[in-house]
Amino acid sequence: MTSIGGAEMVDWNLAVATATRLVRPGPEISREEARAVVAELRRHAKASEEHVRLFTRMIPEGTEPEDTPVLVVDRAGWIKANVAGFRELLRPLLAKMESRRSGGPGGAVLGAVGGKVTGVELGMLLSFLASRVLGQYETFAPATRELPAAPNGGGRLLLVAPNIVHVERELDVDPHDFRLWVALHEETHRTQFTGVPWLRDHLQGEIQTFLDETDVDPMTFLERLREAAQSLSGAGRPEGEKGEGGGRSLVDVVQTPAQREVLGRLTAVMSLLEGHADFVMDGVGPEVVGSVSEIREKFQRRRAQGAGRLDQALRKLLGLDAKLRQYKDGEKFVRSVVEEVGMDGFNRVWTSPNTLPTKAEIAKPAEWVARVHRKAES
């Protein structure tokens, strides 16, 4: 474990324990009903493969993508998978901080309490997210007995059963239709990564570039955490008064100029992936999900509203409001491009990292079409 001054920089076990302890209990459900939900989600995940493949045409006929495991998990299982993913992604950054540790006061503070504090903070954030995520294609955590994965560094598809049951009850929609609808969205993400072999490495490379630009001076790091906390709490400002830093997310606070460039590219890719999944989900939906219109309307309203002032504050701090915009902007991009050049024309987006849309092109799809299609035809 990477450490500073003999202490762990991130106490990963404490992060798991904290998140598991703090996460809200799932909906009340009998053991028999729980087994039925798990079995149905597995069936829907399998059925979604063919639906998504036929609609997207991303995987040529006669070829088989990697067999990616489908894991139906509870909230604690989702937490463990994501801590494992964070641990893998942050390993180079933590090693860099280890190599540059100093005996100064900042290093001493981090060495003494940093690992525990960071573990608790990470656990608190994960406990918030663990009751909200319906599904996820997790691609960075290494394969273990608890977390099987596709061969050669592939990922696994997670479906969070208690959250799916909670939302279908909250929205008062047909549970069988809703479970299939969710499976279609997550299966699209699996198809994106299994059908585009370079995508995982490209994303990981961009994330590592972002982390490489992180200022690793301990005192600077502590100062930015304090600034992030003040940004959330409004400390030092009268009630109702907003300073220049008001409303910034934690991601905004820790960025350097170089990181902002990388984040712009990452935002464009994530907008594409999320928007594409929404587009496919709605495109396939009418044929196989009878109540898709009702589900979409109610789910969009729930997405936009949040669950109260604390929920909205946490969403702002974590940058989740930006993620909601990614769904909307990305779906508009995909829809506009497909309408202009068809599905096969849109699929040129998966040719290489050079054909991915920029952040500006997400907002102006015609510019992507002009760059990728007009240039290719000239």
mmCIF file of C-alpha atoms in Angstrom:
data_model
loop_
_atom_site.group_PDB
_atom_site.id
_atom_site.type_symbol
_atom_site.label_atom_id
_atom_site.label_comp_id
_atom_site.label_asym_id
_atom_site.label_seq_id
_atom_site.Cartn_x
_atom_site.Cartn_y
_atom_site.Cartn_z
ATOM 1 C CA MET A 1 0.000 0.000 0.000
ATOM 2 C CA THR A 2 1.315 3.417 -0.937
ATOM 3 C CA SER A 3 2.034 5.449 2.198
ATOM 4 C CA ILE A 4 3.441 8.706 3.495
ATOM 5 C CA GLY A 5 5.506 8.669 6.662
ATOM 6 C CA GLY A 6 4.616 5.018 7.238
ATOM 7 C CA ALA A 7 0.848 5.657 7.106
ATOM 8 C CA GLU A 8 -1.490 4.730 4.289
ATOM 9 C CA MET A 9 -2.368 7.678 2.071
ATOM 10 C CA VAL A 10 -5.816 6.208 1.471
ATOM 11 C CA ASP A 11 -7.216 3.651 3.871
ATOM 12 C CA TRP A 12 -9.228 1.706 1.314
ATOM 13 C CA ASN A 13 -10.617 -0.766 3.848
ATOM 14 C CA LEU A 14 -11.879 2.126 5.955
ATOM 15 C CA ALA A 15 -13.481 3.644 2.846
ATOM 16 C CA VAL A 16 -15.405 0.411 2.226
ATOM 17 C CA ALA A 17 -16.358 0.057 5.896
ATOM 18 C CA THR A 18 -17.497 3.691 6.159
ATOM 19 C CA ALA A 19 -19.564 3.586 2.984
ATOM 20 C CA THR A 20 -21.144 0.256 3.916
ATOM 21 C CA ARG A 21 -22.025 1.521 7.378
ATOM 22 C CA LEU A 22 -23.500 4.823 6.203
ATOM 23 C CA VAL A 23 -25.339 3.735 3.068
ATOM 24 C CA ARG A 24 -29.102 3.762 3.349
ATOM 25 C CA PRO A 25 -30.851 0.415 3.694
ATOM 26 C CA GLY A 26 -32.492 -0.873 0.548
ATOM 27 C CA PRO A 27 -36.242 -1.268 0.052
ATOM 28 C CA GLU A 28 -38.065 -3.909 2.046
ATOM 29 C CA ILE A 29 -38.271 -7.067 -0.016
ATOM 30 C CA SER A 30 -38.691 -10.753 0.761
ATOM 31 C CA ARG A 31 -35.904 -13.210 0.052
ATOM 32 C CA GLU A 32 -38.064 -14.950 -2.547
ATOM 33 C CA GLU A 33 -38.837 -11.678 -4.306
ATOM 34 C CA ALA A 34 -35.174 -10.683 -4.215
ATOM 35 C CA ARG A 35 -34.191 -13.934 -5.934
ATOM 36 C CA ALA A 36 -36.826 -13.300 -8.607
ATOM 37 C CA VAL A 37 -35.524 -9.757 -9.217
ATOM 38 C CA VAL A 38 -31.939 -11.002 -9.599
ATOM 39 C CA ALA A 39 -32.999 -13.738 -12.023
ATOM 40 C CA GLU A 40 -35.065 -11.304 -14.097
ATOM 41 C CA LEU A 41 -32.243 -8.763 -14.302
ATOM 42 C CA ARG A 42 -29.905 -11.470 -15.573
ATOM 43 C CA ARG A 43 -32.445 -12.461 -18.228
ATOM 44 C CA HIS A 44 -32.931 -8.865 -19.306
ATOM 45 C CA ALA A 45 -29.183 -8.296 -19.527
ATOM 46 C CA LYS A 46 -28.878 -11.305 -21.819
ATOM 47 C CA ALA A 47 -31.847 -10.307 -23.976
ATOM 48 C CA SER A 48 -30.536 -6.741 -24.249
ATOM 49 C CA GLU A 49 -27.357 -7.937 -25.974
ATOM 50 C CA GLU A 50 -29.167 -8.820 -29.180
ATOM 51 C CA HIS A 51 -31.459 -5.782 -29.084
ATOM 52 C CA VAL A 52 -28.550 -3.359 -28.698
ATOM 53 C CA ARG A 53 -26.375 -5.143 -31.251
ATOM 54 C CA LEU A 54 -29.084 -5.028 -33.934
ATOM 55 C CA PHE A 55 -29.928 -1.380 -33.273
ATOM 56 C CA THR A 56 -26.392 0.038 -33.026
ATOM 57 C CA ARG A 57 -24.709 -2.138 -35.672
ATOM 58 C CA MET A 58 -21.440 -1.591 -33.779
ATOM 59 C CA ILE A 59 -20.430 -5.262 -33.810
ATOM 60 C CA PRO A 60 -20.224 -6.835 -37.291
ATOM 61 C CA GLU A 61 -22.295 -9.940 -37.979
ATOM 62 C CA GLY A 62 -20.380 -13.146 -37.501
ATOM 63 C CA THR A 63 -18.120 -11.708 -34.807
ATOM 64 C CA GLU A 64 -18.491 -12.252 -31.103
ATOM 65 C CA PRO A 65 -17.482 -9.625 -28.542
ATOM 66 C CA GLU A 66 -15.716 -10.603 -25.337
ATOM 67 C CA ASP A 67 -17.916 -12.404 -22.838
ATOM 68 C CA THR A 68 -18.322 -9.793 -20.107
ATOM 69 C CA PRO A 69 -19.722 -10.955 -16.755
ATOM 70 C CA VAL A 70 -23.046 -9.561 -15.543
ATOM 71 C CA LEU A 71 -23.003 -9.022 -11.769
ATOM 72 C CA VAL A 72 -26.282 -8.272 -10.014
ATOM 73 C CA VAL A 73 -25.110 -6.627 -6.784
ATOM 74 C CA ASP A 74 -26.415 -4.921 -3.672
ATOM 75 C CA ARG A 75 -25.221 -1.511 -2.508
ATOM 76 C CA ALA A 76 -22.291 -2.964 -0.587
ATOM 77 C CA GLY A 77 -21.205 -4.888 -3.692
ATOM 78 C CA TRP A 78 -21.278 -1.712 -5.769
ATOM 79 C CA ILE A 79 -19.164 0.050 -3.143
ATOM 80 C CA LYS A 80 -16.520 -2.700 -3.137
ATOM 81 C CA ALA A 81 -16.315 -2.709 -6.948
ATOM 82 C CA ASN A 82 -15.859 1.066 -7.129
ATOM 83 C CA VAL A 83 -13.279 1.217 -4.351
ATOM 84 C CA ALA A 84 -11.317 -1.432 -6.262
ATOM 85 C CA GLY A 85 -11.598 0.681 -9.403
ATOM 86 C CA PHE A 86 -10.500 3.879 -7.651
ATOM 87 C CA ARG A 87 -7.582 2.064 -6.072
ATOM 88 C CA GLU A 88 -6.354 0.898 -9.466
ATOM 89 C CA LEU A 89 -6.816 4.267 -11.181
ATOM 90 C CA LEU A 90 -5.131 6.246 -8.394
ATOM 91 C CA ARG A 91 -2.194 3.896 -7.954
ATOM 92 C CA PRO A 92 0.214 5.960 -10.167
ATOM 93 C CA LEU A 93 -0.798 9.235 -8.493
ATOM 94 C CA LEU A 94 -0.292 7.818 -5.003
ATOM 95 C CA ALA A 95 3.072 6.410 -6.020
ATOM 96 C CA LYS A 96 4.032 9.859 -7.310
ATOM 97 C CA MET A 97 3.024 11.449 -4.019
ATOM 98 C CA GLU A 98 5.002 8.808 -2.137
ATOM 99 C CA SER A 99 8.137 9.586 -4.125
ATOM 100 C CA ARG A 100 7.782 13.302 -3.426
ATOM 101 C CA ARG A 101 6.837 13.170 0.232
ATOM 102 C CA SER A 102 8.718 15.499 2.504
ATOM 103 C CA GLY A 103 9.326 15.890 6.179
ATOM 104 C CA GLY A 104 7.582 19.268 6.237
ATOM 105 C CA PRO A 105 4.466 20.009 8.280
ATOM 106 C CA GLY A 106 2.129 19.204 5.417
ATOM 107 C CA GLY A 107 3.679 15.802 4.906
ATOM 108 C CA ALA A 108 3.529 15.100 8.617
ATOM 109 C CA VAL A 109 -0.182 15.912 8.738
ATOM 110 C CA LEU A 110 -0.947 13.671 5.792
ATOM 111 C CA GLY A 111 1.274 10.941 7.163
ATOM 112 C CA ALA A 112 -0.424 10.930 10.550
ATOM 113 C CA VAL A 113 -4.096 11.264 9.701
ATOM 114 C CA GLY A 114 -4.386 11.680 5.938
ATOM 115 C CA GLY A 115 -5.095 8.055 5.110
ATOM 116 C CA LYS A 116 -7.842 7.716 7.696
ATOM 117 C CA VAL A 117 -9.414 11.061 6.844
ATOM 118 C CA THR A 118 -9.331 10.375 3.107
ATOM 119 C CA GLY A 119 -10.731 6.893 3.651
ATOM 120 C CA VAL A 120 -13.647 8.292 5.658
ATOM 121 C CA GLU A 121 -14.323 11.075 3.138
ATOM 122 C CA LEU A 122 -14.257 8.660 0.209
ATOM 123 C CA GLY A 123 -16.560 6.330 2.133
ATOM 124 C CA MET A 124 -19.026 9.160 2.784
ATOM 125 C CA LEU A 125 -19.154 10.092 -0.895
ATOM 126 C CA LEU A 126 -19.601 6.477 -1.970
ATOM 127 C CA SER A 127 -22.387 5.969 0.570
ATOM 128 C CA PHE A 128 -24.225 8.862 -1.076
ATOM 129 C CA LEU A 129 -23.769 7.481 -4.580
ATOM 130 C CA ALA A 130 -24.367 3.806 -3.716
ATOM 131 C CA SER A 131 -28.097 4.324 -3.170
ATOM 132 C CA ARG A 132 -28.529 6.181 -6.478
ATOM 133 C CA VAL A 133 -26.665 4.250 -9.175
ATOM 134 C CA LEU A 134 -28.863 1.801 -11.087
ATOM 135 C CA GLY A 135 -26.123 0.174 -13.134
ATOM 136 C CA GLN A 136 -22.586 0.644 -14.351
ATOM 137 C CA TYR A 137 -20.089 -0.835 -16.776
ATOM 138 C CA GLU A 138 -17.021 -1.041 -14.521
ATOM 139 C CA THR A 139 -13.822 -1.468 -16.472
ATOM 140 C CA PHE A 140 -10.875 -0.497 -14.271
ATOM 141 C CA ALA A 141 -10.924 -2.800 -11.222
ATOM 142 C CA PRO A 142 -8.736 -5.889 -11.688
ATOM 143 C CA ALA A 143 -10.473 -9.255 -11.834
ATOM 144 C CA THR A 144 -10.881 -11.125 -8.531
ATOM 145 C CA ARG A 145 -13.029 -13.972 -7.318
ATOM 146 C CA GLU A 146 -15.616 -11.439 -6.096
ATOM 147 C CA LEU A 147 -15.238 -9.292 -9.219
ATOM 148 C CA PRO A 148 -14.838 -11.519 -12.278
ATOM 149 C CA ALA A 149 -14.116 -9.685 -15.508
ATOM 150 C CA ALA A 150 -13.678 -10.252 -19.214
ATOM 151 C CA PRO A 151 -10.217 -11.509 -20.257
ATOM 152 C CA ASN A 152 -7.361 -9.183 -21.230
ATOM 153 C CA GLY A 153 -8.292 -6.382 -18.873
ATOM 154 C CA GLY A 154 -11.981 -6.281 -19.784
ATOM 155 C CA GLY A 155 -14.720 -5.110 -17.466
ATOM 156 C CA ARG A 156 -17.920 -6.255 -15.883
ATOM 157 C CA LEU A 157 -21.531 -5.053 -16.004
ATOM 158 C CA LEU A 158 -23.010 -4.153 -12.600
ATOM 159 C CA LEU A 159 -26.756 -3.943 -12.003
ATOM 160 C CA VAL A 160 -27.643 -2.626 -8.527
ATOM 161 C CA ALA A 161 -30.817 -4.558 -7.685
ATOM 162 C CA PRO A 162 -32.056 -2.659 -4.578
ATOM 163 C CA ASN A 163 -31.735 0.699 -6.337
ATOM 164 C CA ILE A 164 -33.645 -0.529 -9.377
ATOM 165 C CA VAL A 165 -36.445 -1.834 -7.141
ATOM 166 C CA HIS A 166 -36.473 1.413 -5.156
ATOM 167 C CA VAL A 167 -36.808 3.615 -8.255
ATOM 168 C CA GLU A 168 -39.438 1.470 -9.987
ATOM 169 C CA ARG A 169 -41.553 1.695 -6.824
ATOM 170 C CA GLU A 170 -40.946 5.418 -6.425
ATOM 171 C CA LEU A 171 -41.961 6.095 -10.033
ATOM 172 C CA ASP A 172 -44.875 3.649 -9.829
ATOM 173 C CA VAL A 173 -44.068 2.076 -13.197
ATOM 174 C CA ASP A 174 -44.283 -1.472 -14.488
ATOM 175 C CA PRO A 175 -41.351 -3.208 -12.742
ATOM 176 C CA HIS A 176 -40.660 -5.692 -15.554
ATOM 177 C CA ASP A 177 -40.570 -2.956 -18.193
ATOM 178 C CA PHE A 178 -38.397 -0.733 -16.016
ATOM 179 C CA ARG A 179 -35.840 -3.484 -15.373
ATOM 180 C CA LEU A 180 -35.523 -4.176 -19.098
ATOM 181 C CA TRP A 181 -35.270 -0.446 -19.826
ATOM 182 C CA VAL A 182 -32.379 -0.069 -17.370
ATOM 183 C CA ALA A 183 -30.689 -3.183 -18.784
ATOM 184 C CA LEU A 184 -30.817 -1.694 -22.292
ATOM 185 C CA HIS A 185 -28.972 1.430 -21.133
ATOM 186 C CA GLU A 186 -26.242 -0.483 -19.316
ATOM 187 C CA GLU A 187 -25.905 -3.056 -22.102
ATOM 188 C CA THR A 188 -25.210 -0.186 -24.497
ATOM 189 C CA HIS A 189 -22.227 0.773 -22.352
ATOM 190 C CA ARG A 190 -21.000 -2.812 -22.433
ATOM 191 C CA THR A 191 -21.365 -2.823 -26.237
ATOM 192 C CA GLN A 192 -19.431 0.445 -26.482
ATOM 193 C CA PHE A 193 -16.434 -0.995 -24.659
ATOM 194 C CA THR A 194 -16.495 -4.494 -26.136
ATOM 195 C CA GLY A 195 -17.183 -3.241 -29.669
ATOM 196 C CA VAL A 196 -14.518 -0.506 -29.574
ATOM 197 C CA PRO A 197 -11.286 -2.209 -28.443
ATOM 198 C CA TRP A 198 -9.283 1.011 -28.016
ATOM 199 C CA LEU A 199 -11.880 2.859 -25.922
ATOM 200 C CA ARG A 200 -10.883 1.569 -22.486
ATOM 201 C CA ASP A 201 -7.185 2.323 -22.943
ATOM 202 C CA HIS A 202 -7.996 5.759 -24.373
ATOM 203 C CA LEU A 203 -10.160 6.686 -21.384
ATOM 204 C CA GLN A 204 -7.632 5.342 -18.923
ATOM 205 C CA GLY A 205 -4.888 7.310 -20.645
ATOM 206 C CA GLU A 206 -6.871 10.545 -20.438
ATOM 207 C CA ILE A 207 -7.630 9.968 -16.748
ATOM 208 C CA GLN A 208 -3.968 9.281 -16.019
ATOM 209 C CA THR A 209 -2.977 12.454 -17.878
ATOM 210 C CA PHE A 210 -5.439 14.365 -15.689
ATOM 211 C CA LEU A 211 -3.981 12.798 -12.537
ATOM 212 C CA ASP A 212 -0.400 13.390 -13.696
ATOM 213 C CA GLU A 213 -1.162 17.116 -13.720
ATOM 214 C CA THR A 214 -2.354 17.022 -10.111
ATOM 215 C CA ASP A 215 -0.339 19.223 -7.779
ATOM 216 C CA VAL A 216 1.008 16.790 -5.207
ATOM 217 C CA ASP A 217 2.365 19.277 -2.659
ATOM 218 C CA PRO A 218 0.667 18.266 0.617
ATOM 219 C CA MET A 219 -0.036 21.807 1.850
ATOM 220 C CA THR A 220 -1.526 22.820 -1.504
ATOM 221 C CA PHE A 221 -3.651 19.690 -1.462
ATOM 222 C CA LEU A 222 -4.968 20.498 2.037
ATOM 223 C CA GLU A 223 -5.670 24.095 1.041
ATOM 224 C CA ARG A 224 -7.721 22.997 -1.946
ATOM 225 C CA LEU A 225 -9.720 20.580 0.165
ATOM 226 C CA ARG A 226 -10.458 23.438 2.564
ATOM 227 C CA GLU A 227 -11.506 25.629 -0.369
ATOM 228 C CA ALA A 228 -13.812 22.870 -1.595
ATOM 229 C CA ALA A 229 -15.424 22.579 1.834
ATOM 230 C CA GLN A 230 -15.935 26.353 2.000
ATOM 231 C CA SER A 231 -17.410 26.299 -1.491
ATOM 232 C CA LEU A 232 -20.059 23.853 -0.303
ATOM 233 C CA SER A 233 -20.813 25.435 3.051
ATOM 234 C CA GLY A 234 -20.623 29.081 1.996
ATOM 235 C CA ALA A 235 -18.318 29.738 4.965
ATOM 236 C CA GLY A 236 -17.379 33.365 5.462
ATOM 237 C CA ARG A 237 -20.265 34.760 3.376
ATOM 238 C CA PRO A 238 -23.583 36.147 4.617
ATOM 239 C CA GLU A 239 -26.599 33.972 3.919
ATOM 240 C CA GLY A 240 -27.828 34.450 0.378
ATOM 241 C CA GLU A 241 -24.607 36.094 -0.815
ATOM 242 C CA LYS A 242 -22.643 34.319 -3.534
ATOM 243 C CA GLY A 243 -18.985 34.940 -4.176
ATOM 244 C CA GLU A 244 -17.056 34.126 -7.317
ATOM 245 C CA GLY A 245 -16.388 30.601 -6.081
ATOM 246 C CA GLY A 246 -20.013 29.874 -5.214
ATOM 247 C CA GLY A 247 -21.481 26.808 -6.838
ATOM 248 C CA ARG A 248 -18.193 25.284 -7.976
ATOM 249 C CA SER A 249 -17.828 21.544 -7.841
ATOM 250 C CA LEU A 250 -14.960 19.701 -6.191
ATOM 251 C CA VAL A 251 -13.607 18.901 -9.659
ATOM 252 C CA ASP A 252 -13.586 22.607 -10.541
ATOM 253 C CA VAL A 253 -11.630 23.477 -7.410
ATOM 254 C CA VAL A 254 -8.743 21.068 -7.964
ATOM 255 C CA GLN A 255 -8.165 21.748 -11.660
ATOM 256 C CA THR A 256 -5.026 23.254 -13.130
ATOM 257 C CA PRO A 257 -5.179 24.825 -16.644
ATOM 258 C CA ALA A 258 -3.731 21.618 -18.130
ATOM 259 C CA GLN A 259 -6.323 19.552 -16.280
ATOM 260 C CA ARG A 260 -9.104 21.707 -17.682
ATOM 261 C CA GLU A 261 -8.018 20.789 -21.201
ATOM 262 C CA VAL A 262 -8.064 17.086 -20.367
ATOM 263 C CA LEU A 263 -11.392 17.451 -18.580
ATOM 264 C CA GLY A 264 -12.876 19.067 -21.671
ATOM 265 C CA ARG A 265 -11.939 15.996 -23.727
ATOM 266 C CA LEU A 266 -13.204 13.633 -21.035
ATOM 267 C CA THR A 267 -16.471 15.552 -20.803
ATOM 268 C CA ALA A 268 -16.972 15.179 -24.551
ATOM 269 C CA VAL A 269 -16.329 11.420 -24.446
ATOM 270 C CA MET A 270 -18.589 10.875 -21.454
ATOM 271 C CA SER A 271 -21.330 12.981 -23.071
ATOM 272 C CA LEU A 272 -21.057 10.793 -26.162
ATOM 273 C CA LEU A 273 -21.197 7.520 -24.186
ATOM 274 C CA GLU A 274 -24.086 8.564 -21.948
ATOM 275 C CA GLY A 275 -26.041 10.232 -24.724
ATOM 276 C CA HIS A 276 -25.556 7.230 -27.001
ATOM 277 C CA ALA A 277 -26.864 4.917 -24.257
ATOM 278 C CA ASP A 278 -29.965 7.086 -23.786
ATOM 279 C CA PHE A 279 -30.526 7.231 -27.552
ATOM 280 C CA VAL A 280 -30.271 3.451 -27.902
ATOM 281 C CA MET A 281 -32.451 2.848 -24.860
ATOM 282 C CA ASP A 282 -35.211 4.995 -26.333
ATOM 283 C CA GLY A 283 -34.687 3.647 -29.859
ATOM 284 C CA VAL A 284 -35.019 0.008 -28.832
ATOM 285 C CA GLY A 285 -37.579 0.724 -26.128
ATOM 286 C CA PRO A 286 -40.815 1.048 -28.157
ATOM 287 C CA GLU A 287 -40.359 -2.411 -29.653
ATOM 288 C CA VAL A 288 -39.665 -4.290 -26.411
ATOM 289 C CA VAL A 289 -40.757 -2.042 -23.510
ATOM 290 C CA GLY A 290 -44.483 -1.438 -23.652
ATOM 291 C CA SER A 291 -44.591 1.466 -21.194
ATOM 292 C CA VAL A 292 -41.383 3.171 -22.336
ATOM 293 C CA SER A 293 -43.003 6.603 -22.808
ATOM 294 C CA GLU A 294 -44.339 6.664 -19.256
ATOM 295 C CA ILE A 295 -41.036 5.428 -17.838
ATOM 296 C CA ARG A 296 -38.995 8.006 -19.741
ATOM 297 C CA GLU A 297 -41.241 10.914 -18.733
ATOM 298 C CA LYS A 298 -41.237 10.006 -15.033
ATOM 299 C CA PHE A 299 -37.533 9.161 -14.954
ATOM 300 C CA GLN A 300 -36.507 12.422 -16.650
ATOM 301 C CA ARG A 301 -38.548 14.378 -14.119
ATOM 302 C CA ARG A 302 -36.880 12.499 -11.265
ATOM 303 C CA ARG A 303 -33.404 13.120 -12.747
ATOM 304 C CA ALA A 304 -33.989 16.847 -12.973
ATOM 305 C CA GLN A 305 -35.530 17.383 -9.556
ATOM 306 C CA GLY A 306 -33.128 15.629 -7.188
ATOM 307 C CA ALA A 307 -34.277 14.713 -3.693
ATOM 308 C CA GLY A 308 -34.016 17.868 -1.581
ATOM 309 C CA ARG A 309 -31.591 20.622 -0.601
ATOM 310 C CA LEU A 310 -28.863 18.341 0.790
ATOM 311 C CA ASP A 311 -29.073 16.110 -2.276
ATOM 312 C CA GLN A 312 -28.787 19.143 -4.550
ATOM 313 C CA ALA A 313 -25.797 20.510 -2.615
ATOM 314 C CA LEU A 314 -23.974 17.185 -2.831
ATOM 315 C CA ARG A 315 -24.792 16.873 -6.510
ATOM 316 C CA LYS A 316 -23.304 20.304 -7.123
ATOM 317 C CA LEU A 317 -20.158 19.522 -5.093
ATOM 318 C CA LEU A 318 -19.574 16.214 -6.878
ATOM 319 C CA GLY A 319 -20.263 17.654 -10.309
ATOM 320 C CA LEU A 320 -23.327 15.433 -10.809
ATOM 321 C CA ASP A 321 -25.291 18.332 -12.305
ATOM 322 C CA ALA A 322 -22.721 18.319 -15.094
ATOM 323 C CA LYS A 323 -23.322 14.589 -15.542
ATOM 324 C CA LEU A 324 -27.053 15.238 -16.019
ATOM 325 C CA ARG A 325 -26.198 17.712 -18.761
ATOM 326 C CA GLN A 326 -24.008 15.055 -20.371
ATOM 327 C CA TYR A 327 -27.038 12.798 -20.835
ATOM 328 C CA LYS A 328 -29.029 15.619 -22.427
ATOM 329 C CA ASP A 329 -26.303 17.135 -24.619
ATOM 330 C CA GLY A 330 -24.899 13.778 -25.681
ATOM 331 C CA GLU A 331 -28.303 12.424 -26.672
ATOM 332 C CA LYS A 332 -28.964 15.530 -28.783
ATOM 333 C CA PHE A 333 -25.595 15.070 -30.501
ATOM 334 C CA VAL A 334 -26.223 11.407 -31.327
ATOM 335 C CA ARG A 335 -29.780 12.066 -32.520
ATOM 336 C CA SER A 336 -28.710 14.947 -34.766
ATOM 337 C CA VAL A 337 -25.857 13.008 -36.341
ATOM 338 C CA VAL A 338 -27.969 9.881 -36.957
ATOM 339 C CA GLU A 339 -30.693 12.008 -38.555
ATOM 340 C CA GLU A 340 -28.143 13.571 -40.910
ATOM 341 C CA VAL A 341 -25.844 10.661 -41.855
ATOM 342 C CA GLY A 342 -27.610 7.526 -40.558
ATOM 343 C CA MET A 343 -26.471 4.971 -37.983
ATOM 344 C CA ASP A 344 -23.526 3.730 -40.047
ATOM 345 C CA GLY A 345 -22.430 7.307 -40.582
ATOM 346 C CA PHE A 346 -22.657 7.994 -36.871
ATOM 347 C CA ASN A 347 -20.606 4.861 -36.143
ATOM 348 C CA ARG A 348 -17.579 6.532 -37.699
ATOM 349 C CA VAL A 349 -17.270 8.114 -34.264
ATOM 350 C CA TRP A 350 -15.791 4.810 -33.055
ATOM 351 C CA THR A 351 -13.027 4.697 -35.712
ATOM 352 C CA SER A 352 -10.255 6.137 -33.521
ATOM 353 C CA PRO A 353 -9.673 8.742 -30.810
ATOM 354 C CA ASN A 354 -9.328 11.306 -33.621
ATOM 355 C CA THR A 355 -12.948 10.810 -34.674
ATOM 356 C CA LEU A 356 -14.383 11.340 -31.196
ATOM 357 C CA PRO A 357 -16.304 14.622 -30.922
ATOM 358 C CA THR A 358 -14.761 17.573 -29.148
ATOM 359 C CA LYS A 359 -16.641 19.378 -26.396
ATOM 360 C CA ALA A 360 -17.542 22.115 -28.896
ATOM 361 C CA GLU A 361 -18.786 19.545 -31.429
ATOM 362 C CA ILE A 362 -21.070 17.931 -28.834
ATOM 363 C CA ALA A 363 -22.905 21.263 -28.765
ATOM 364 C CA LYS A 364 -22.682 21.677 -32.570
ATOM 365 C CA PRO A 365 -23.065 18.226 -34.219
ATOM 366 C CA ALA A 366 -22.869 19.710 -37.733
ATOM 367 C CA GLU A 367 -19.246 20.622 -37.047
ATOM 368 C CA TRP A 368 -18.410 16.986 -36.242
ATOM 369 C CA VAL A 369 -20.168 15.857 -39.435
ATOM 370 C CA ALA A 370 -18.220 18.432 -41.450
ATOM 371 C CA ARG A 371 -14.909 17.405 -39.929
ATOM 372 C CA VAL A 372 -15.304 13.629 -40.092
ATOM 373 C CA HIS A 373 -17.557 13.117 -43.133
ATOM 374 C CA ARG A 374 -16.834 16.027 -45.438
ATOM 375 C CA LYS A 375 -13.078 15.625 -44.928
ATOM 376 C CA ALA A 376 -13.269 11.892 -45.624
ATOM 377 C CA GLU A 377 -15.254 12.480 -48.799
ATOM 378 C CA SER A 378 -13.017 15.258 -50.164
#
